[in-house]
Amino acid sequence: MVDGKTDNPLPPPTHAQSIASPINLILFALLLTLIYFRLRPKSPVTLSKPPPPIVFRTFTPPTLKPYNGENNMPVYLAVNGKVFDVSNGRNFYGPGGPYENFAGRDASRGLACGSFDEDMLTKDLNGPLDDLKGLGEEEWEAMRGWEERFQEKYLVVGKLVAVGDPEASKEGS
């Protein structure tokens, strides 16, 4: 110690650092920005327009006939009295497809027999429905297989009844 002074002078007392230092302000601004982007309202989600509802209805052969995929109509076909909307399979059942003869018609006998010929379809649309007489057990089994496949894959949109059936007149078909 020389003259009452030490060789190592004490550092001057420190001043309290302000929390408003530039780095703290930058970090605080970054935190506020992140919170804003996390909590800001999202833009509303716009959903596409849903397809029109399909109402279960009773069809007769003449009222089913227009649903053959032509003129932007859906593609319907009937199997064992049930009418299916097969529009998703338009490439198969619609115009130009291998099963186009069945579009808008009762396809039961043709599917049961494995034939796409016109003679498998009922000629007189105003006459009675095909009672499927003459089908063997294997053909019935084939038709049930098609019916199950359609029920798994397509919507049932109605049922098929003959023109003079009381249910047909009830709906005004």
mmCIF file of C-alpha atoms in Angstrom:
data_model
loop_
_atom_site.group_PDB
_atom_site.id
_atom_site.type_symbol
_atom_site.label_atom_id
_atom_site.label_comp_id
_atom_site.label_asym_id
_atom_site.label_seq_id
_atom_site.Cartn_x
_atom_site.Cartn_y
_atom_site.Cartn_z
ATOM 1 C CA MET A 1 0.000 0.000 0.000
ATOM 2 C CA VAL A 2 1.440 3.279 -1.004
ATOM 3 C CA ASP A 3 -0.011 6.459 0.464
ATOM 4 C CA GLY A 4 -3.123 4.646 1.548
ATOM 5 C CA LYS A 5 -3.836 3.451 -1.904
ATOM 6 C CA THR A 6 -3.964 -0.126 -2.957
ATOM 7 C CA ASP A 7 -2.242 -1.500 -5.967
ATOM 8 C CA ASN A 8 -5.511 -2.927 -7.243
ATOM 9 C CA PRO A 9 -8.035 -0.198 -7.305
ATOM 10 C CA LEU A 10 -11.648 -1.363 -6.999
ATOM 11 C CA PRO A 11 -13.693 -1.031 -10.093
ATOM 12 C CA PRO A 12 -16.077 1.861 -10.097
ATOM 13 C CA PRO A 13 -19.538 0.986 -8.874
ATOM 14 C CA THR A 14 -21.678 -0.349 -11.741
ATOM 15 C CA HIS A 15 -24.832 1.275 -12.793
ATOM 16 C CA ALA A 16 -27.955 -0.812 -13.045
ATOM 17 C CA GLN A 17 -28.388 -1.945 -16.611
ATOM 18 C CA SER A 18 -31.629 -0.919 -18.189
ATOM 19 C CA ILE A 19 -33.825 -3.743 -19.573
ATOM 20 C CA ALA A 20 -34.307 -1.556 -22.606
ATOM 21 C CA SER A 21 -31.012 -2.578 -24.140
ATOM 22 C CA PRO A 22 -31.054 -2.989 -27.911
ATOM 23 C CA ILE A 23 -30.763 -6.802 -27.810
ATOM 24 C CA ASN A 24 -33.647 -7.070 -25.318
ATOM 25 C CA LEU A 25 -35.822 -4.819 -27.461
ATOM 26 C CA ILE A 26 -35.089 -6.958 -30.533
ATOM 27 C CA LEU A 27 -35.887 -10.193 -28.647
ATOM 28 C CA PHE A 28 -39.084 -8.674 -27.233
ATOM 29 C CA ALA A 29 -40.204 -7.564 -30.698
ATOM 30 C CA LEU A 30 -39.475 -11.041 -32.055
ATOM 31 C CA LEU A 31 -41.500 -12.620 -29.240
ATOM 32 C CA LEU A 32 -44.468 -10.312 -29.933
ATOM 33 C CA THR A 33 -44.274 -11.112 -33.660
ATOM 34 C CA LEU A 34 -44.304 -14.859 -32.999
ATOM 35 C CA ILE A 35 -47.245 -14.547 -30.608
ATOM 36 C CA TYR A 36 -49.163 -12.466 -33.150
ATOM 37 C CA PHE A 37 -48.647 -14.971 -35.975
ATOM 38 C CA ARG A 38 -49.569 -17.861 -33.675
ATOM 39 C CA LEU A 39 -52.769 -16.285 -32.349
ATOM 40 C CA ARG A 40 -53.940 -14.183 -35.286
ATOM 41 C CA PRO A 41 -57.305 -15.102 -36.787
ATOM 42 C CA LYS A 42 -57.051 -17.495 -39.678
ATOM 43 C CA SER A 43 -58.672 -16.670 -42.973
ATOM 44 C CA PRO A 44 -62.025 -18.462 -43.245
ATOM 45 C CA VAL A 45 -61.936 -21.814 -44.974
ATOM 46 C CA THR A 46 -64.032 -21.859 -48.111
ATOM 47 C CA LEU A 47 -65.664 -25.182 -48.849
ATOM 48 C CA SER A 48 -66.600 -26.298 -52.302
ATOM 49 C CA LYS A 49 -70.272 -26.378 -53.150
ATOM 50 C CA PRO A 50 -71.747 -29.717 -52.090
ATOM 51 C CA PRO A 51 -73.500 -31.845 -54.677
ATOM 52 C CA PRO A 52 -77.261 -31.585 -54.708
ATOM 53 C CA PRO A 53 -78.918 -34.012 -52.314
ATOM 54 C CA ILE A 54 -80.150 -37.253 -53.774
ATOM 55 C CA VAL A 55 -83.637 -38.148 -52.637
ATOM 56 C CA PHE A 56 -84.646 -41.795 -52.467
ATOM 57 C CA ARG A 57 -87.519 -42.213 -54.881
ATOM 58 C CA THR A 58 -89.536 -44.768 -56.734
ATOM 59 C CA PHE A 59 -88.698 -45.243 -60.405
ATOM 60 C CA THR A 60 -90.565 -46.925 -63.209
ATOM 61 C CA PRO A 61 -88.708 -48.107 -66.332
ATOM 62 C CA PRO A 62 -89.753 -44.987 -68.325
ATOM 63 C CA THR A 63 -88.702 -42.599 -65.521
ATOM 64 C CA LEU A 64 -85.380 -44.427 -65.099
ATOM 65 C CA LYS A 65 -84.539 -44.329 -68.832
ATOM 66 C CA PRO A 66 -83.348 -40.646 -68.937
ATOM 67 C CA TYR A 67 -80.686 -41.418 -66.291
ATOM 68 C CA ASN A 68 -78.334 -42.904 -68.855
ATOM 69 C CA GLY A 69 -75.519 -40.345 -68.623
ATOM 70 C CA GLU A 70 -76.461 -38.394 -71.726
ATOM 71 C CA ASN A 71 -77.168 -34.632 -71.600
ATOM 72 C CA ASN A 72 -75.256 -34.250 -68.313
ATOM 73 C CA MET A 73 -77.678 -36.564 -66.516
ATOM 74 C CA PRO A 74 -76.422 -38.896 -63.782
ATOM 75 C CA VAL A 75 -76.035 -42.595 -64.589
ATOM 76 C CA TYR A 76 -78.474 -44.888 -62.782
ATOM 77 C CA LEU A 77 -79.126 -48.572 -63.246
ATOM 78 C CA ALA A 78 -81.324 -51.061 -61.438
ATOM 79 C CA VAL A 79 -80.372 -54.457 -60.064
ATOM 80 C CA ASN A 80 -82.970 -56.683 -58.424
ATOM 81 C CA GLY A 81 -85.356 -53.775 -57.856
ATOM 82 C CA LYS A 82 -82.774 -51.369 -56.378
ATOM 83 C CA VAL A 83 -81.710 -48.287 -58.350
ATOM 84 C CA PHE A 84 -78.036 -47.350 -57.981
ATOM 85 C CA ASP A 85 -76.301 -44.082 -58.849
ATOM 86 C CA VAL A 86 -73.289 -45.367 -60.788
ATOM 87 C CA SER A 87 -72.220 -41.915 -61.998
ATOM 88 C CA ASN A 88 -68.791 -42.386 -60.392
ATOM 89 C CA GLY A 89 -68.334 -45.299 -62.806
ATOM 90 C CA ARG A 90 -69.426 -43.251 -65.832
ATOM 91 C CA ASN A 91 -66.518 -44.678 -67.856
ATOM 92 C CA PHE A 92 -68.064 -48.149 -67.488
ATOM 93 C CA TYR A 93 -71.792 -47.457 -67.358
ATOM 94 C CA GLY A 94 -72.145 -44.186 -69.220
ATOM 95 C CA PRO A 95 -72.135 -43.459 -72.942
ATOM 96 C CA GLY A 96 -69.327 -45.303 -74.712
ATOM 97 C CA GLY A 97 -68.621 -47.634 -71.785
ATOM 98 C CA PRO A 98 -68.777 -51.431 -71.958
ATOM 99 C CA TYR A 99 -71.915 -51.541 -69.789
ATOM 100 C CA GLU A 100 -73.675 -48.585 -71.458
ATOM 101 C CA ASN A 101 -76.689 -50.752 -72.414
ATOM 102 C CA PHE A 102 -77.525 -51.026 -68.706
ATOM 103 C CA ALA A 103 -77.547 -47.250 -68.043
ATOM 104 C CA GLY A 104 -81.051 -46.061 -67.224
ATOM 105 C CA ARG A 105 -82.352 -49.638 -67.325
ATOM 106 C CA ASP A 106 -82.928 -52.755 -65.229
ATOM 107 C CA ALA A 107 -79.620 -54.610 -65.580
ATOM 108 C CA SER A 108 -80.548 -57.634 -63.437
ATOM 109 C CA ARG A 109 -80.838 -60.266 -66.162
ATOM 110 C CA GLY A 110 -77.818 -59.049 -68.141
ATOM 111 C CA LEU A 111 -75.563 -59.002 -65.078
ATOM 112 C CA ALA A 112 -76.868 -62.398 -63.931
ATOM 113 C CA CYS A 113 -76.182 -63.946 -67.346
ATOM 114 C CA GLY A 114 -72.927 -62.081 -67.910
ATOM 115 C CA SER A 115 -74.256 -60.645 -71.160
ATOM 116 C CA PHE A 116 -74.192 -57.043 -72.362
ATOM 117 C CA ASP A 117 -76.566 -57.670 -75.251
ATOM 118 C CA GLU A 118 -79.678 -55.552 -75.834
ATOM 119 C CA ASP A 119 -81.860 -58.671 -75.754
ATOM 120 C CA MET A 120 -81.116 -59.017 -72.035
ATOM 121 C CA LEU A 121 -83.092 -55.821 -71.398
ATOM 122 C CA THR A 122 -86.857 -55.523 -71.128
ATOM 123 C CA LYS A 123 -88.170 -54.257 -74.466
ATOM 124 C CA ASP A 124 -91.519 -52.860 -73.295
ATOM 125 C CA LEU A 125 -90.763 -50.167 -70.702
ATOM 126 C CA ASN A 126 -94.476 -49.787 -69.909
ATOM 127 C CA GLY A 127 -94.948 -53.523 -69.402
ATOM 128 C CA PRO A 128 -94.246 -55.611 -66.308
ATOM 129 C CA LEU A 129 -90.777 -55.782 -64.821
ATOM 130 C CA ASP A 130 -88.574 -58.749 -65.662
ATOM 131 C CA ASP A 131 -89.495 -61.437 -63.112
ATOM 132 C CA LEU A 132 -86.133 -63.127 -63.775
ATOM 133 C CA LYS A 133 -87.787 -66.486 -64.416
ATOM 134 C CA GLY A 134 -85.542 -68.969 -66.105
ATOM 135 C CA LEU A 135 -82.407 -67.967 -64.205
ATOM 136 C CA GLY A 136 -80.414 -70.878 -62.783
ATOM 137 C CA GLU A 137 -78.855 -70.996 -59.333
ATOM 138 C CA GLU A 138 -75.460 -69.848 -60.669
ATOM 139 C CA GLU A 139 -77.080 -66.890 -62.410
ATOM 140 C CA TRP A 140 -78.956 -65.898 -59.256
ATOM 141 C CA GLU A 141 -75.692 -66.108 -57.347
ATOM 142 C CA ALA A 142 -73.957 -63.941 -59.968
ATOM 143 C CA MET A 143 -76.721 -61.338 -59.751
ATOM 144 C CA ARG A 144 -76.534 -61.274 -55.940
ATOM 145 C CA GLY A 145 -72.773 -60.788 -56.243
ATOM 146 C CA TRP A 146 -73.276 -57.799 -58.534
ATOM 147 C CA GLU A 147 -75.931 -56.392 -56.197
ATOM 148 C CA GLU A 148 -73.581 -56.677 -53.203
ATOM 149 C CA ARG A 149 -70.763 -55.067 -55.176
ATOM 150 C CA PHE A 150 -73.018 -52.161 -56.159
ATOM 151 C CA GLN A 151 -74.213 -51.721 -52.576
ATOM 152 C CA GLU A 152 -70.614 -51.495 -51.361
ATOM 153 C CA LYS A 153 -69.529 -49.068 -54.065
ATOM 154 C CA TYR A 154 -72.547 -46.949 -55.071
ATOM 155 C CA LEU A 155 -75.482 -45.139 -53.509
ATOM 156 C CA VAL A 156 -78.949 -46.669 -53.635
ATOM 157 C CA VAL A 157 -81.122 -43.803 -54.899
ATOM 158 C CA GLY A 158 -84.437 -45.568 -55.265
ATOM 159 C CA LYS A 159 -86.340 -48.653 -56.168
ATOM 160 C CA LEU A 160 -87.754 -49.862 -59.431
ATOM 161 C CA VAL A 161 -91.436 -50.731 -59.763
ATOM 162 C CA ALA A 162 -93.659 -51.449 -62.742
ATOM 163 C CA VAL A 163 -95.608 -48.640 -64.419
ATOM 164 C CA GLY A 164 -98.992 -49.679 -63.014
ATOM 165 C CA ASP A 165 -97.709 -50.244 -59.463
ATOM 166 C CA PRO A 166 -99.548 -48.239 -56.761
ATOM 167 C CA GLU A 167 -96.195 -46.972 -55.402
ATOM 168 C CA ALA A 168 -95.380 -45.468 -58.788
ATOM 169 C CA SER A 169 -98.606 -43.476 -58.880
ATOM 170 C CA LYS A 170 -98.113 -42.385 -55.249
ATOM 171 C CA GLU A 171 -94.945 -40.519 -56.127
ATOM 172 C CA GLY A 172 -96.295 -39.204 -59.384
ATOM 173 C CA SER A 173 -93.476 -40.821 -61.361
#
